Structures are given as C-alpha cells and as structure tokens.
C-alpha cells in the first residue's frame, strides 16, 4: 500500500462487482475511505467485508440509479454523510448493457439505458460538484467504452450512451476545471475477470486477437488507471479519455 489516496473519500457507483468493485478495492488499498454503491446489498456487503479484512475503510450505500434526479441527489447526500461530509472523488461507473438491434429496441429499453448510463451520472455529478468546489476541489472519473468509437454489431444503443459520457467528460472539464474539479474518463476495452484454469475461451477474446495486448484485460487494469486519475500524479490531466483497451481502438488490428 502506497497510500496515494490517503485522507481522500470516494464514491464509486456500481461497485458491487467487476470493474466498479476493482476500483473500490484499489482506492481503499491506497488509503481512501470508499463508499461502495449498487442495488445488491448482499454483494455490496461482501465487497465492504473484503476491503475491511484487508485493512481498508469502506461502507455500503444502496442505490438504484434509475436516471431520476432524486435518486442521484439522494445517493450524493447519503454518501456524504457516511464519508464525514465530503466526497473527494466520484467514479461514475454504474451502467447497463442490453444489446438488441436498432429495430428491435423499444422505447422503454431506450429510456432505461439512457436513464442509467447518462441521466444518472449527469444528475449525480450535478449533486456532487457544488460541495466539491466549496471544499476546494475534487475529481470526477467517468467510465466510457471502446465501442463508443469503434462500431460493433448490436451496439448502437449502449455505444451512443458511452459517446455521450465521453462528450460530457470534456464539457465538464471545461465547466468545472476552473472551479478546482478535474474531470476525466476511462475507456475500457474487453475486460473480463480472470478465467478459471481450463475453462473455454470467452467470446470477447476473439475481439482482442491481433491487438498489441493480444488478449482481454482484467478489472484490475481499469482500477490502476482510476487510481492514477484520482491522485495528485495526474493533477495536470483534464478532459481526457484514457484508453485501457489493449490497443484495440488506437492500433490497426492484424487478423490472425
């Protein structure tokens, strides 16, 4: 533990599993007091228990970020209360990924995906930033996706929401940077938890053939980038999207 986030507080949405969990664990390992948030209380309690067992500080705050401004404001208020009155770092990670084709997407699904992936982080950020600026500054980290810039079949709805998140990242950096709040994003590629030995290849692995990395990434790879963006080492980084995708979007892929 290097304690790069010592005395910092952080709220990580959608952190009861996968990438969000890895970010929460990494933040706590670096000394931050973390609020783990999500809909599943059992999984949230398990993540908190694991962090505490490793000597970190964490609490679970249940939240269903459906896109309503009230839900986002409520989470901000409850997280601040748990964290002693302030949130230094907000990670907008929660998201959903249904993948119907465009013609097969009904209005209810469209509204739900945009509600969770765009409206929820929009109103959560709006609820968190004023107190951040009053406290002297803070950090916002948004989670984008590689398919916001590289089209894939059946990805139109989800990828459009992540394109919106990347645009918000730049706009918020311009809006909030002068107030002391840095805003950046991470764009993960194909990220999978480590597979059990002897298991069959995951379909996502095909998408990474011919890339510089040559295979899929793990949630820890994204967490390392989040720690860097949250800490003082990236103090001069504003409005950028950090690609953690094994080179999938930035380098020509050579088919095997």
Tab-separated table of C-alpha atoms in Angstrom, residues 20-183:
chain	number	residue	atom	x	y	z
A	20	UNK	CA	-16.514	-0.997	-10.030
A	21	UNK	CA	-15.516	-3.463	-7.323
A	22	UNK	CA	-11.915	-3.455	-8.514
A	23	UNK	CA	-11.828	0.354	-8.411
A	24	UNK	CA	-13.310	0.476	-4.911
A	25	UNK	CA	-10.792	-2.105	-3.673
A	26	UNK	CA	-7.876	-0.284	-5.306
A	27	UNK	CA	-8.933	3.075	-3.852
A	28	UNK	CA	-9.217	1.576	-0.377
A	29	UNK	CA	-5.830	-0.095	-0.747
A	30	UNK	CA	-4.378	3.345	-1.493
A	31	UNK	CA	-5.826	4.801	1.712
A	32	UNK	CA	-9.184	6.219	0.627
A	33	UNK	CA	-12.405	5.839	2.582
A	34	UNK	CA	-14.739	4.384	-0.034
A	35	UNK	CA	-18.497	4.198	-0.389
A	36	UNK	CA	-19.404	1.050	-2.299
A	37	UNK	CA	-22.744	1.561	-4.017
A	38	UNK	CA	-25.164	-0.567	-6.000
A	39	UNK	CA	-28.531	-2.298	-5.912
A	40	UNK	CA	-27.458	-5.638	-4.464
A	41	UNK	CA	-26.972	-5.322	-0.704
A	42	UNK	CA	-25.570	-8.835	-0.292
A	43	UNK	CA	-22.824	-8.304	-2.855
A	44	UNK	CA	-22.170	-4.819	-1.511
A	45	UNK	CA	-21.689	-6.185	1.990
A	46	UNK	CA	-19.260	-8.799	0.649
A	47	UNK	CA	-17.163	-6.138	-1.098
A	48	UNK	CA	-17.066	-3.998	2.045
A	49	UNK	CA	-16.158	-7.018	4.167
A	50	UNK	CA	-13.279	-7.858	1.843
A	51	UNK	CA	-11.947	-4.297	1.907
A	52	UNK	CA	-12.106	-4.118	5.678
A	53	UNK	CA	-10.443	-7.504	6.018
A	54	UNK	CA	-7.525	-6.096	4.016
A	55	UNK	CA	-7.246	-3.113	6.347
A	56	UNK	CA	-9.157	-0.608	4.237
A	57	UNK	CA	-12.088	1.642	5.016
A	58	UNK	CA	-15.403	1.116	3.223
A	59	UNK	CA	-19.146	1.352	3.713
A	60	UNK	CA	-22.048	0.240	1.563
A	61	UNK	CA	-24.788	2.623	0.474
A	62	UNK	CA	-27.582	1.000	-1.515
A	63	UNK	CA	-28.815	2.912	-4.545
A	64	UNK	CA	-30.863	2.264	-7.663
A	65	UNK	CA	-29.663	4.940	-10.084
A	66	UNK	CA	-32.582	4.827	-12.480
A	67	UNK	CA	-31.869	8.221	-14.027
A	68	UNK	CA	-34.137	10.296	-11.850
A	69	UNK	CA	-32.562	13.403	-10.371
A	70	UNK	CA	-33.999	12.482	-6.969
A	71	UNK	CA	-32.203	9.118	-6.906
A	72	UNK	CA	-28.883	10.738	-7.757
A	73	UNK	CA	-29.300	13.521	-5.203
A	74	UNK	CA	-30.293	11.024	-2.529
A	75	UNK	CA	-27.182	8.925	-3.121
A	76	UNK	CA	-24.955	12.013	-3.002
A	77	UNK	CA	-26.441	13.088	0.320
A	78	UNK	CA	-26.221	9.669	1.952
A	79	UNK	CA	-22.679	9.058	0.682
A	80	UNK	CA	-21.521	12.438	2.002
A	81	UNK	CA	-22.991	11.635	5.394
A	82	UNK	CA	-21.149	8.301	5.550
A	83	UNK	CA	-17.894	9.888	4.393
A	84	UNK	CA	-17.860	12.605	7.037
A	85	UNK	CA	-19.425	15.358	4.989
A	86	UNK	CA	-17.406	15.356	1.788
A	87	UNK	CA	-16.781	13.401	-1.425
A	88	UNK	CA	-13.321	13.975	-2.894
A	89	UNK	CA	-13.607	11.517	-5.780
A	90	UNK	CA	-16.689	10.414	-7.700
A	91	UNK	CA	-16.488	7.468	-10.086
A	92	UNK	CA	-19.488	7.231	-12.414
A	93	UNK	CA	-19.266	3.535	-13.208
A	94	UNK	CA	-22.823	2.136	-12.939
A	95	UNK	CA	-24.297	1.119	-16.269
A	96	UNK	CA	-26.458	-1.383	-18.119
A	97	UNK	CA	-25.835	-3.084	-21.454
A	98	UNK	CA	-28.795	-4.643	-23.220
A	99	UNK	CA	-27.888	-5.320	-26.844
A	100	UNK	CA	-30.968	-5.517	-29.067
A	101	UNK	CA	-30.641	-4.376	-32.656
A	102	UNK	CA	-31.888	-0.903	-33.503
A	103	UNK	CA	-35.189	-2.016	-34.990
A	104	UNK	CA	-35.754	-4.305	-32.028
A	105	UNK	CA	-35.209	-1.615	-29.379
A	106	UNK	CA	-38.430	-0.461	-27.775
A	107	UNK	CA	-38.873	2.938	-26.175
A	108	UNK	CA	-38.894	1.553	-22.641
A	109	UNK	CA	-35.480	-0.075	-23.146
A	110	UNK	CA	-34.101	3.068	-24.777
A	111	UNK	CA	-35.237	5.261	-21.893
A	112	UNK	CA	-33.933	2.829	-19.267
A	113	UNK	CA	-30.461	2.594	-20.803
A	114	UNK	CA	-30.153	6.356	-21.219
A	115	UNK	CA	-31.542	6.830	-17.725
A	116	UNK	CA	-28.926	4.617	-16.067
A	117	UNK	CA	-25.959	5.366	-18.336
A	118	UNK	CA	-26.384	9.110	-18.975
A	119	UNK	CA	-29.014	10.782	-16.802
A	120	UNK	CA	-27.886	9.154	-13.550
A	121	UNK	CA	-24.230	10.258	-13.807
A	122	UNK	CA	-25.335	13.662	-15.093
A	123	UNK	CA	-27.501	14.397	-12.069
A	124	UNK	CA	-25.127	12.690	-9.636
A	125	UNK	CA	-22.289	14.888	-10.861
A	126	UNK	CA	-24.545	17.929	-10.581
A	127	UNK	CA	-25.296	16.947	-6.989
A	128	UNK	CA	-21.665	16.330	-6.014
A	129	UNK	CA	-19.725	19.152	-7.683
A	130	UNK	CA	-21.024	22.157	-5.683
A	131	UNK	CA	-19.830	20.678	-2.393
A	132	UNK	CA	-16.545	19.670	-4.037
A	133	UNK	CA	-15.881	23.241	-5.122
A	134	UNK	CA	-16.767	24.568	-1.674
A	135	UNK	CA	-14.258	22.109	-0.168
A	136	UNK	CA	-11.516	23.273	-2.525
A	137	UNK	CA	-11.761	20.785	-5.363
A	138	UNK	CA	-12.230	17.176	-6.322
A	139	UNK	CA	-12.078	14.565	-9.064
A	140	UNK	CA	-14.726	13.075	-11.345
A	141	UNK	CA	-13.931	9.874	-13.255
A	142	UNK	CA	-16.418	8.646	-15.843
A	143	UNK	CA	-16.444	5.174	-17.375
A	144	UNK	CA	-16.738	5.173	-21.153
A	145	UNK	CA	-16.250	2.273	-23.538
A	146	UNK	CA	-14.138	1.380	-26.542
A	147	UNK	CA	-17.265	0.810	-28.619
A	148	UNK	CA	-18.115	4.495	-28.329
A	149	UNK	CA	-15.534	4.997	-31.095
A	150	UNK	CA	-15.422	1.653	-32.862
A	151	UNK	CA	-18.750	0.360	-34.086
A	152	UNK	CA	-19.805	-3.204	-33.342
A	153	UNK	CA	-22.992	-5.027	-34.353
A	154	UNK	CA	-25.873	-4.653	-31.893
A	155	UNK	CA	-24.033	-1.910	-30.029
A	156	UNK	CA	-25.864	1.206	-31.187
A	157	UNK	CA	-27.859	1.952	-28.039
A	158	UNK	CA	-25.140	1.281	-25.477
A	159	UNK	CA	-22.325	2.835	-27.506
A	160	UNK	CA	-24.327	6.024	-28.016
A	161	UNK	CA	-24.692	6.418	-24.249
A	162	UNK	CA	-20.952	5.989	-23.780
A	163	UNK	CA	-20.319	8.515	-26.543
A	164	UNK	CA	-22.477	10.919	-24.553
A	165	UNK	CA	-20.456	10.192	-21.408
A	166	UNK	CA	-17.192	10.951	-23.209
A	167	UNK	CA	-18.638	14.223	-24.513
A	168	UNK	CA	-19.826	15.122	-21.012
A	169	UNK	CA	-16.309	14.438	-19.746
A	170	UNK	CA	-14.849	17.131	-21.995
A	171	UNK	CA	-17.688	19.567	-21.352
A	172	UNK	CA	-17.457	19.105	-17.588
A	173	UNK	CA	-13.700	19.535	-17.665
A	174	UNK	CA	-14.238	22.938	-19.267
A	175	UNK	CA	-17.055	23.817	-16.852
A	176	UNK	CA	-15.645	22.529	-13.584
A	177	UNK	CA	-11.869	22.668	-14.094
A	178	UNK	CA	-11.657	26.386	-13.285
A	179	UNK	CA	-13.538	25.596	-10.053
A	180	UNK	CA	-10.938	23.055	-8.966
A	181	UNK	CA	-12.687	19.866	-10.076
A	182	UNK	CA	-10.816	17.689	-12.562
A	183	UNK	CA	-12.923	15.547	-14.898
